[in-house]
Amino acid sequence: MPADVIIGGQWGDEGKGKLVDLLAKDYSAVVRFSGGNNAGHTVINEYGKFKLHLIPSGILHSKVTCVIGNGCVIDPNILIEEIKNLKESGVAISSENLIISDKAHIILPRHIEKDLAQEKARADFKIGTTGRGIGPAYMDKVGRSGVRMESLHKWPKWSAKLGKYIKSTEKILRDILNNGENIMLEGAQGALLDIDHGSYPYVTSSNSTIGGALTGTGLIPADFRDILGVFKAYTTRVGEGPFPTEINQLDKIGKHLVEKGKEFGTTTGRERRCGWFDIESAKHSIMINGFNKIAIMKLDVLDGIEKLKVHMGDVSEGAPTSKYETITGWKESTFGITKYEDLPNNAKIYLKFLEESLNTKICIISTGPERDQTIHI
Ligand code: GDP
Ligand code: IMO
Ligand code: MG
């Protein structure tokens, strides 16, 4: 049976956590394949509000096996804390439903120190990392001087708490598929933060795109069925780096997006930079990932904006200038709408415009942070 992949199409925080939680009931396993606790995935459902950093967002489903794949980097202190917090919220976690790859690399305290020191040294050219030691941990991995989870037994404090979860995960995943069951891969970050395909050097240090889903799990291309790209109905970015459609945070619309979208980072609490939807970069994400379907999240955040702009690309006649299309917005609330036909006409026009410009089917529209505030089409 197949593996379906969920990948952020922008600069992260597209709403991947909500989608994974929503869809996980149809899968036997949910697998993180890249990144570490730079990720912050928010899940809001009948059990409460959860902010997951390392543990896959399928953990709220009791029958789902959650796997932290070999492509991830793990800060054991954070993982221990996350397990403890989830257990205190009543979520059952055991070596039955949480498995950690023996080949995932460990983020050590020295990696965090180095991350912070490097950022300080970059001064005006800083990347705006999450300061979680991600870059230096991957540097050690690629430099062949990293420490993998299989060596955790050398740290009695950590292995006492995490040892039972550590297994070789490639074979476990293969057996699940051979057994006729489905696997969902949960991307972290977004395509534009990918170390190769993103806005280098303002990127993270792993492959957050489809290639990372292969190398970060040991699955093979023939296993993949759907590759679902997740986009906000607008764009956000945390940290430094180019952002062609950015709107000044002090503008009326900039403020609207930050406040209505509650655009503050799940991991660092930093205010996210906000801007219009960017067709050009979305097309790039679709191309490098092969998205065959897309989900548009946070449509409700655009409610009440009179004129919506969409960046189509740059035209270079003399000096390059950005080309925008303007689409009339809608006054009505879309918050919580669950049926496509109930959307205001102009919201439908906006969505159709995105779908046609991207030439990729929109299969899910999200109208609020909760599981059921969703339109399936
Ligand atoms: P992720 O990193 O891709 O999982 O996204 P985050 O959880 O970091 O950020 C997405 C934020 O938007 C979270 O606070 C979600 O609860 C919230 N969210 C997700 N979908 C919607 C939606 O359709 N409408 C609104 N208003 N909020 C949403
Ligand atoms: P989720 O999974 C948004 C950004 C950081 C910084 C750059 C490098 O929640 O979508 P790093 O600490 O990885 O070296 O930082 O990448 N970044 C994210 N931005 N969402 C994320 O994850 C991110 N993970 C990293 O802000 O610009
Ligand atoms: Mg996030």
GROMACS .gro file of C-alpha atoms and ligand atoms in nm:
model
  433
    1MET     CA    1   0.000   0.000   0.000
    2PRO     CA    2   0.113   0.356  -0.054
    3ALA     CA    3   0.283   0.635   0.128
    4ASP     CA    4   0.137   0.985   0.097
    5VAL     CA    5   0.354   1.287   0.163
    6ILE     CA    6   0.256   1.625   0.309
    7ILE     CA    7   0.503   1.904   0.233
    8GLY     CA    8   0.494   2.279   0.302
    9GLY     CA    9   0.499   2.475  -0.023
   10GLN     CA   10   0.621   2.806   0.120
   11TRP     CA   11   0.852   2.911   0.406
   12GLY     CA   12   0.699   2.685   0.672
   13ASP     CA   13   0.403   2.723   0.909
   14GLU     CA   14   0.152   2.658   0.633
   15GLY     CA   15  -0.066   2.449   0.863
   16LYS     CA   16   0.091   2.107   0.810
   17GLY     CA   17   0.018   2.002   1.169
   18LYS     CA   18  -0.355   2.065   1.131
   19LEU     CA   19  -0.365   1.869   0.806
   20VAL     CA   20  -0.168   1.571   0.939
   21ASP     CA   21  -0.395   1.548   1.244
   22LEU     CA   22  -0.700   1.576   1.018
   23LEU     CA   23  -0.592   1.304   0.775
   24ALA     CA   24  -0.399   1.067   1.004
   25LYS     CA   25  -0.698   0.845   1.083
   26ASP     CA   26  -0.655   0.671   0.747
   27TYR     CA   27  -0.291   0.578   0.807
   28SER     CA   28  -0.112   0.320   1.021
   29ALA     CA   29   0.196   0.536   1.063
   30VAL     CA   30   0.290   0.904   1.046
   31VAL     CA   31   0.659   0.972   0.988
   32ARG     CA   32   0.872   1.284   1.027
   33PHE     CA   33   1.160   1.269   0.780
   34SER     CA   34   1.360   1.590   0.819
   35GLY     CA   35   1.441   1.875   1.053
   36GLY     CA   36   1.420   1.877   1.427
   37ASN     CA   37   1.266   2.098   1.688
   38ASN     CA   38   1.302   2.401   1.464
   39ALA     CA   39   0.956   2.281   1.355
   40GLY     CA   40   0.645   2.377   1.547
   41HIS     CA   41   0.326   2.207   1.434
   42THR     CA   42   0.000   2.317   1.594
   43VAL     CA   43  -0.286   2.074   1.633
   44ILE     CA   44  -0.624   2.179   1.773
   45ASN     CA   45  -0.888   1.911   1.815
   46GLU     CA   46  -1.133   1.774   2.069
   47TYR     CA   47  -0.845   1.687   2.307
   48GLY     CA   48  -0.711   2.044   2.323
   49LYS     CA   49  -0.433   2.248   2.166
   50PHE     CA   50  -0.091   2.088   2.110
   51LYS     CA   51   0.233   2.232   1.980
   52LEU     CA   52   0.447   1.950   1.845
   53HIS     CA   53   0.812   1.998   1.765
   54LEU     CA   54   0.956   1.651   1.711
   55ILE     CA   55   0.676   1.404   1.763
   56PRO     CA   56   0.465   1.352   1.450
   57SER     CA   57   0.124   1.521   1.450
   58GLY     CA   58  -0.047   1.181   1.425
   59ILE     CA   59   0.017   1.119   1.795
   60LEU     CA   60  -0.337   1.223   1.893
   61HIS     CA   61  -0.470   0.916   1.710
   62SER     CA   62  -0.431   0.616   1.939
   63LYS     CA   63  -0.397   0.363   1.655
   64VAL     CA   64  -0.127   0.553   1.464
   65THR     CA   65   0.239   0.459   1.501
   66CYS     CA   66   0.449   0.777   1.505
   67VAL     CA   67   0.801   0.751   1.367
   68ILE     CA   68   1.086   1.002   1.387
   69GLY     CA   69   1.285   0.905   1.079
   70ASN     CA   70   1.658   0.884   1.014
   71GLY     CA   71   1.661   1.220   0.834
   72CYS     CA   72   1.574   1.406   1.155
   73VAL     CA   73   1.799   1.563   1.415
   74ILE     CA   74   1.689   1.513   1.775
   75ASP     CA   75   1.753   1.716   2.086
   76PRO     CA   76   1.698   1.448   2.353
   77ASN     CA   77   1.614   1.703   2.624
   78ILE     CA   78   1.337   1.854   2.408
   79LEU     CA   79   1.204   1.513   2.310
   80ILE     CA   80   1.190   1.396   2.673
   81GLU     CA   81   1.004   1.717   2.764
   82GLU     CA   82   0.762   1.677   2.472
   83ILE     CA   83   0.681   1.318   2.569
   84LYS     CA   84   0.627   1.425   2.931
   85ASN     CA   85   0.397   1.715   2.835
   86LEU     CA   86   0.190   1.498   2.604
   87LYS     CA   87   0.154   1.229   2.871
   88GLU     CA   88   0.044   1.492   3.122
   89SER     CA   89  -0.223   1.602   2.873
   90GLY     CA   90  -0.353   1.245   2.870
   91VAL     CA   91  -0.192   1.127   2.545
   92ALA     CA   92  -0.076   0.766   2.567
   93ILE     CA   93   0.286   0.726   2.451
   94SER     CA   94   0.467   0.394   2.456
   95SER     CA   95   0.724   0.208   2.249
   96GLU     CA   96   0.420   0.075   2.058
   97ASN     CA   97   0.316   0.410   1.915
   98LEU     CA   98   0.643   0.606   1.914
   99ILE     CA   99   0.952   0.484   1.732
  100ILE     CA  100   1.276   0.677   1.686
  101SER     CA  101   1.526   0.587   1.416
  102ASP     CA  102   1.860   0.462   1.545
  103LYS     CA  103   2.017   0.659   1.258
  104ALA     CA  104   1.871   1.000   1.344
  105HIS     CA  105   2.140   1.236   1.466
  106ILE     CA  106   2.159   1.385   1.813
  107ILE     CA  107   2.164   1.761   1.871
  108LEU     CA  108   2.419   1.809   2.148
  109PRO     CA  109   2.453   2.120   2.368
  110ARG     CA  110   2.761   2.221   2.167
  111HIS     CA  111   2.547   2.237   1.851
  112ILE     CA  112   2.314   2.487   2.013
  113GLU     CA  113   2.608   2.696   2.136
  114LYS     CA  114   2.758   2.693   1.788
  115ASP     CA  115   2.429   2.790   1.622
  116LEU     CA  116   2.395   3.092   1.851
  117ALA     CA  117   2.762   3.191   1.812
  118GLN     CA  118   2.747   3.165   1.431
  119GLU     CA  119   2.438   3.383   1.419
  120LYS     CA  120   2.606   3.642   1.638
  121ALA     CA  121   2.913   3.639   1.415
  122ARG     CA  122   2.700   3.685   1.102
  123ALA     CA  123   2.568   4.008   1.253
  124ASP     CA  124   2.374   4.193   0.979
  125PHE     CA  125   2.389   3.884   0.758
  126LYS     CA  126   2.233   3.651   1.012
  127ILE     CA  127   1.994   3.383   0.889
  128GLY     CA  128   1.750   3.422   1.175
  129THR     CA  129   1.774   3.056   1.275
  130THR     CA  130   1.559   2.915   1.549
  131GLY     CA  131   1.874   2.875   1.762
  132ARG     CA  132   1.801   2.508   1.821
  133GLY     CA  133   2.137   2.376   1.695
  134ILE     CA  134   1.994   2.243   1.370
  135GLY     CA  135   2.265   2.366   1.129
  136PRO     CA  136   2.564   2.251   1.337
  137ALA     CA  137   2.405   1.909   1.402
  138TYR     CA  138   2.359   1.854   1.027
  139MET     CA  139   2.713   1.986   0.967
  140ASP     CA  140   2.848   1.714   1.194
  141LYS     CA  141   2.630   1.455   1.021
  142VAL     CA  142   2.760   1.547   0.676
  143GLY     CA  143   3.113   1.588   0.813
  144ARG     CA  144   3.088   1.230   0.944
  145SER     CA  145   3.154   1.332   1.301
  146GLY     CA  146   2.795   1.326   1.421
  147VAL     CA  147   2.647   1.112   1.697
  148ARG     CA  148   2.346   0.898   1.615
  149MET     CA  149   2.060   0.786   1.838
  150GLU     CA  150   2.204   0.432   1.835
  151SER     CA  151   2.482   0.570   2.058
  152LEU     CA  152   2.243   0.709   2.314
  153HIS     CA  153   2.336   0.433   2.561
  154LYS     CA  154   2.655   0.632   2.629
  155TRP     CA  155   2.435   0.892   2.803
  156PRO     CA  156   2.260   0.709   3.084
  157LYS     CA  157   2.024   1.000   3.165
  158TRP     CA  158   1.894   1.012   2.811
  159SER     CA  159   1.895   0.641   2.731
  160ALA     CA  160   1.692   0.559   3.044
  161LYS     CA  161   1.410   0.775   2.909
  162LEU     CA  162   1.443   0.730   2.532
  163GLY     CA  163   1.623   0.396   2.484
  164LYS     CA  164   1.307   0.191   2.449
  165TYR     CA  165   1.186   0.395   2.150
  166ILE     CA  166   1.503   0.357   1.941
  167LYS     CA  167   1.481   0.107   1.657
  168SER     CA  168   1.589   0.056   1.301
  169THR     CA  169   1.290   0.214   1.127
  170GLU     CA  170   1.343   0.138   0.755
  171LYS     CA  171   1.238  -0.226   0.792
  172ILE     CA  172   0.946  -0.135   1.018
  173LEU     CA  173   0.813   0.105   0.753
  174ARG     CA  174   0.866  -0.151   0.477
  175ASP     CA  175   0.673  -0.414   0.675
  176ILE     CA  176   0.383  -0.172   0.728
  177LEU     CA  177   0.354  -0.115   0.353
  178ASN     CA  178   0.399  -0.485   0.274
  179ASN     CA  179   0.120  -0.555   0.518
  180GLY     CA  180  -0.119  -0.352   0.301
  181GLU     CA  181  -0.130  -0.051   0.531
  182ASN     CA  182  -0.076   0.320   0.454
  183ILE     CA  183   0.195   0.556   0.571
  184MET     CA  184   0.185   0.935   0.585
  185LEU     CA  185   0.504   1.137   0.573
  186GLU     CA  186   0.487   1.467   0.760
  187GLY     CA  187   0.711   1.734   0.616
  188ALA     CA  188   0.867   2.000   0.833
  189GLN     CA  189   0.965   2.353   0.729
  190GLY     CA  190   0.873   2.431   0.367
  191ALA     CA  191   1.008   2.389   0.014
  192LEU     CA  192   1.151   2.743   0.009
  193LEU     CA  193   1.358   2.660   0.318
  194ASP     CA  194   1.512   2.351   0.156
  195ILE     CA  195   1.892   2.348   0.170
  196ASP     CA  196   1.919   2.288  -0.207
  197HIS     CA  197   1.599   2.429  -0.358
  198GLY     CA  198   1.520   2.711  -0.116
  199SER     CA  199   1.636   3.072  -0.089
  200TYR     CA  200   1.996   2.980   0.000
  201PRO     CA  201   2.165   3.075   0.229
  202TYR     CA  202   1.845   3.180   0.409
  203VAL     CA  203   1.729   2.822   0.447
  204THR     CA  204   1.737   2.540   0.698
  205SER     CA  205   2.003   2.269   0.684
  206SER     CA  206   1.802   1.974   0.555
  207ASN     CA  207   1.604   1.870   0.248
  208SER     CA  208   1.248   1.959   0.341
  209THR     CA  209   1.132   1.865  -0.011
  210ILE     CA  210   1.038   1.529  -0.160
  211GLY     CA  211   1.398   1.403  -0.186
  212GLY     CA  212   1.425   1.431   0.190
  213ALA     CA  213   1.117   1.211   0.223
  214LEU     CA  214   1.314   0.932   0.051
  215THR     CA  215   1.654   0.967   0.213
  216GLY     CA  216   1.501   1.057   0.549
  217THR     CA  217   1.300   0.734   0.575
  218GLY     CA  218   1.445   0.466   0.348
  219LEU     CA  219   1.123   0.450   0.143
  220ILE     CA  220   1.151   0.438  -0.237
  221PRO     CA  221   0.981   0.644  -0.513
  222ALA     CA  222   0.747   0.359  -0.605
  223ASP     CA  223   0.597   0.377  -0.254
  224PHE     CA  224   0.460   0.728  -0.308
  225ARG     CA  225   0.102   0.798  -0.412
  226ASP     CA  226  -0.007   1.154  -0.328
  227ILE     CA  227   0.235   1.438  -0.275
  228LEU     CA  228   0.020   1.704  -0.115
  229GLY     CA  229   0.154   2.059  -0.110
  230VAL     CA  230   0.034   2.279   0.173
  231PHE     CA  231   0.004   2.654   0.113
  232LYS     CA  232  -0.140   2.940   0.311
  233ALA     CA  233  -0.388   3.157   0.118
  234TYR     CA  234  -0.119   3.424   0.156
  235THR     CA  235   0.250   3.392   0.249
  236THR     CA  236   0.452   3.416   0.570
  237ARG     CA  237   0.818   3.385   0.658
  238VAL     CA  238   1.006   3.383   0.990
  239GLY     CA  239   1.370   3.478   0.996
  240GLU     CA  240   1.575   3.668   0.740
  241GLY     CA  241   1.597   3.635   0.363
  242PRO     CA  242   1.422   3.747   0.045
  243PHE     CA  243   1.045   3.772   0.045
  244PRO     CA  244   0.920   3.927  -0.281
  245THR     CA  245   0.557   3.976  -0.176
  246GLU     CA  246   0.623   4.104   0.176
  247ILE     CA  247   0.383   4.369   0.310
  248ASN     CA  248   0.503   4.623   0.563
  249GLN     CA  249   0.388   4.501   0.907
  250LEU     CA  250   0.278   4.854   0.988
  251ASP     CA  251   0.044   4.876   0.687
  252LYS     CA  252  -0.327   4.816   0.745
  253ILE     CA  253  -0.315   4.489   0.552
  254GLY     CA  254   0.015   4.381   0.709
  255LYS     CA  255  -0.139   4.429   1.053
  256HIS     CA  256  -0.457   4.252   0.946
  257LEU     CA  257  -0.262   3.939   0.840
  258VAL     CA  258  -0.044   3.928   1.154
  259GLU     CA  259  -0.333   3.983   1.392
  260LYS     CA  260  -0.611   3.785   1.226
  261GLY     CA  261  -0.370   3.508   1.126
  262LYS     CA  262  -0.208   3.509   1.473
  263GLU     CA  263   0.121   3.506   1.288
  264PHE     CA  264   0.362   3.444   1.571
  265GLY     CA  265   0.607   3.153   1.549
  266THR     CA  266   0.506   2.829   1.724
  267THR     CA  267   0.868   2.758   1.816
  268THR     CA  268   1.025   3.096   1.888
  269GLY     CA  269   0.725   3.328   1.928
  270ARG     CA  270   0.874   3.565   1.670
  271GLU     CA  271   0.629   3.773   1.463
  272ARG     CA  272   0.608   3.621   1.117
  273ARG     CA  273   0.662   3.844   0.814
  274CYS     CA  274   0.346   3.843   0.598
  275GLY     CA  275   0.279   3.899   0.228
  276TRP     CA  276   0.062   3.816  -0.070
  277PHE     CA  277   0.037   3.475  -0.233
  278ASP     CA  278   0.327   3.423  -0.472
  279ILE     CA  279   0.241   3.215  -0.780
  280GLU     CA  280   0.599   3.218  -0.906
  281SER     CA  281   0.749   3.062  -0.592
  282ALA     CA  282   0.450   2.827  -0.553
  283LYS     CA  283   0.511   2.699  -0.907
  284HIS     CA  284   0.875   2.640  -0.815
  285SER     CA  285   0.762   2.433  -0.512
  286ILE     CA  286   0.520   2.235  -0.727
  287MET     CA  287   0.793   2.165  -0.981
  288ILE     CA  288   1.060   2.046  -0.738
  289ASN     CA  289   0.821   1.834  -0.531
  290GLY     CA  290   0.579   1.705  -0.791
  291PHE     CA  291   0.272   1.806  -0.591
  292ASN     CA  292  -0.030   1.641  -0.751
  293LYS     CA  293  -0.272   1.810  -0.510
  294ILE     CA  294  -0.264   2.118  -0.294
  295ALA     CA  295  -0.433   2.238   0.023
  296ILE     CA  296  -0.504   2.608   0.079
  297MET     CA  297  -0.498   2.697   0.447
  298LYS     CA  298  -0.615   2.998   0.648
  299LEU     CA  299  -0.858   3.127   0.385
  300ASP     CA  300  -1.056   3.289   0.670
  301VAL     CA  301  -0.764   3.523   0.742
  302LEU     CA  302  -0.833   3.704   0.414
  303ASP     CA  303  -1.194   3.783   0.511
  304GLY     CA  304  -1.259   4.157   0.498
  305ILE     CA  305  -0.962   4.256   0.278
  306GLU     CA  306  -1.101   4.470  -0.002
  307LYS     CA  307  -0.847   4.394  -0.275
  308LEU     CA  308  -0.627   4.084  -0.279
  309LYS     CA  309  -0.304   4.086  -0.473
  310VAL     CA  310  -0.133   3.781  -0.621
  311HIS     CA  311   0.227   3.790  -0.740
  312MET     CA  312   0.252   3.637  -1.086
  313GLY     CA  313   0.626   3.677  -1.143
  314ASP     CA  314   0.881   3.933  -1.247
  315VAL     CA  315   0.894   4.098  -1.586
  316SER     CA  316   1.233   4.229  -1.692
  317GLU     CA  317   1.190   4.507  -1.944
  318GLY     CA  318   1.481   4.725  -1.843
  319ALA     CA  319   1.470   4.708  -1.462
  320PRO     CA  320   1.285   4.399  -1.332
  321THR     CA  321   0.939   4.477  -1.196
  322SER     CA  322   0.694   4.250  -1.019
  323LYS     CA  323   0.370   4.169  -1.193
  324TYR     CA  324   0.062   4.143  -0.971
  325GLU     CA  325  -0.300   4.051  -1.040
  326THR     CA  326  -0.565   4.212  -0.821
  327ILE     CA  327  -0.872   4.016  -0.720
  328THR     CA  328  -1.169   4.164  -0.538
  329GLY     CA  329  -1.198   4.032  -0.184
  330TRP     CA  330  -1.507   3.942   0.020
  331LYS     CA  331  -1.671   4.097   0.327
  332GLU     CA  332  -1.842   3.783   0.456
  333SER     CA  333  -1.684   3.552   0.715
  334THR     CA  334  -1.554   3.221   0.585
  335PHE     CA  335  -1.450   3.109   0.934
  336GLY     CA  336  -1.546   2.749   0.999
  337ILE     CA  337  -1.721   2.694   0.664
  338THR     CA  338  -1.724   2.324   0.574
  339LYS     CA  339  -1.896   2.325   0.233
  340TYR     CA  340  -1.748   2.476  -0.083
  341GLU     CA  341  -2.090   2.604  -0.198
  342ASP     CA  342  -2.121   2.811   0.122
  343LEU     CA  343  -1.812   3.021   0.041
  344PRO     CA  344  -1.865   3.379  -0.080
  345ASN     CA  345  -1.848   3.406  -0.457
  346ASN     CA  346  -1.530   3.617  -0.454
  347ALA     CA  347  -1.355   3.359  -0.232
  348LYS     CA  348  -1.441   3.097  -0.494
  349ILE     CA  349  -1.303   3.326  -0.766
  350TYR     CA  350  -0.979   3.372  -0.567
  351LEU     CA  351  -0.938   2.995  -0.516
  352LYS     CA  352  -1.015   2.920  -0.882
  353PHE     CA  353  -0.757   3.180  -0.982
  354LEU     CA  354  -0.491   3.010  -0.767
  355GLU     CA  355  -0.587   2.664  -0.893
  356GLU     CA  356  -0.574   2.768  -1.259
  357SER     CA  357  -0.253   2.968  -1.224
  358LEU     CA  358  -0.084   2.675  -1.048
  359ASN     CA  359  -0.242   2.413  -1.272
  360THR     CA  360  -0.281   2.186  -0.969
  361LYS     CA  361  -0.601   2.064  -0.805
  362ILE     CA  362  -0.700   2.217  -0.472
  363CYS     CA  363  -0.837   1.926  -0.267
  364ILE     CA  364  -0.862   2.086   0.076
  365ILE     CA  365  -0.950   2.438   0.190
  366SER     CA  366  -0.899   2.525   0.554
  367THR     CA  367  -1.125   2.786   0.716
  368GLY     CA  368  -1.010   2.773   1.078
  369PRO     CA  369  -0.749   2.610   1.304
  370GLU     CA  370  -0.968   2.324   1.424
  371ARG     CA  371  -0.986   1.980   1.269
  372ASP     CA  372  -1.340   2.011   1.133
  373GLN     CA  373  -1.308   2.369   1.001
  374THR     CA  374  -1.220   2.224   0.665
  375ILE     CA  375  -1.367   2.191   0.316
  376HIS     CA  376  -1.286   1.871   0.125
  377ILE     CA  377  -1.326   1.887  -0.254
  378GDP     P1  378   0.289   2.412   1.057
  378GDP     O1  379   0.426   2.441   1.106
  378GDP     O2  380   0.284   2.405   0.908
  378GDP     O3  381   0.225   2.292   1.121
  378GDP     O4  382   0.200   2.539   1.097
  378GDP     P2  383   0.197   2.612   1.241
  378GDP     O5  384   0.122   2.527   1.335
  378GDP     O6  385   0.333   2.656   1.282
  378GDP     O7  386   0.119   2.745   1.204
  378GDP     C1  387  -0.011   2.742   1.152
  378GDP     C2  388  -0.103   2.820   1.248
  378GDP     O8  389  -0.225   2.848   1.183
  378GDP     C3  390  -0.138   2.742   1.373
  378GDP     O9  391  -0.155   2.830   1.480
  378GDP     C4  392  -0.273   2.678   1.336
  378GDP    O10  393  -0.354   2.651   1.450
  378GDP     C5  394  -0.334   2.786   1.252
  378GDP     N1  395  -0.424   2.741   1.146
  378GDP     C6  396  -0.414   2.630   1.067
  378GDP     N2  397  -0.512   2.630   0.974
  378GDP     C7  398  -0.583   2.745   0.994
  378GDP     C8  399  -0.695   2.805   0.927
  378GDP    O11  400  -0.746   2.755   0.828
  378GDP     N3  401  -0.739   2.924   0.977
  378GDP     C9  402  -0.682   2.986   1.083
  378GDP     N4  403  -0.733   3.101   1.124
  378GDP     N5  404  -0.578   2.931   1.148
  378GDP    C10  405  -0.528   2.814   1.103
  379IMO     P1  406   0.762   2.433   1.054
  379IMO     O1  407   0.784   2.286   1.041
  379IMO     C1  408   0.906   2.838   0.971
  379IMO     C2  409   1.341   2.892   0.948
  379IMO     C3  410   1.401   2.980   1.055
  379IMO     C4  411   1.516   3.041   0.976
  379IMO     C5  412   1.562   2.924   0.889
  379IMO     C6  413   1.683   2.848   0.946
  379IMO     O2  414   0.694   2.474   1.179
  379IMO     O3  415   0.698   2.489   0.931
  379IMO     P2  416   1.708   2.673   1.144
  379IMO     O4  417   1.683   2.687   1.292
  379IMO     O5  418   1.631   2.564   1.078
  379IMO     O6  419   1.855   2.665   1.112
  379IMO     O7  420   1.658   2.813   1.080
  379IMO     O8  421   1.452   2.837   0.878
  379IMO     N1  422   1.259   2.778   0.997
  379IMO     C7  423   1.125   2.777   0.997
  379IMO     N2  424   1.037   2.873   0.963
  379IMO     N3  425   0.862   2.715   1.009
  379IMO     C8  426   0.951   2.618   1.041
  379IMO     O9  427   0.912   2.492   1.067
  379IMO     C9  428   1.089   2.647   1.040
  379IMO     N4  429   1.201   2.577   1.068
  379IMO    C10  430   1.304   2.658   1.040
  379IMO    O10  431   1.311   3.078   1.100
  379IMO    O11  432   1.468   3.141   0.891
  380MG      MG  433   0.524   2.577   1.232
   0.00000   0.00000   0.00000
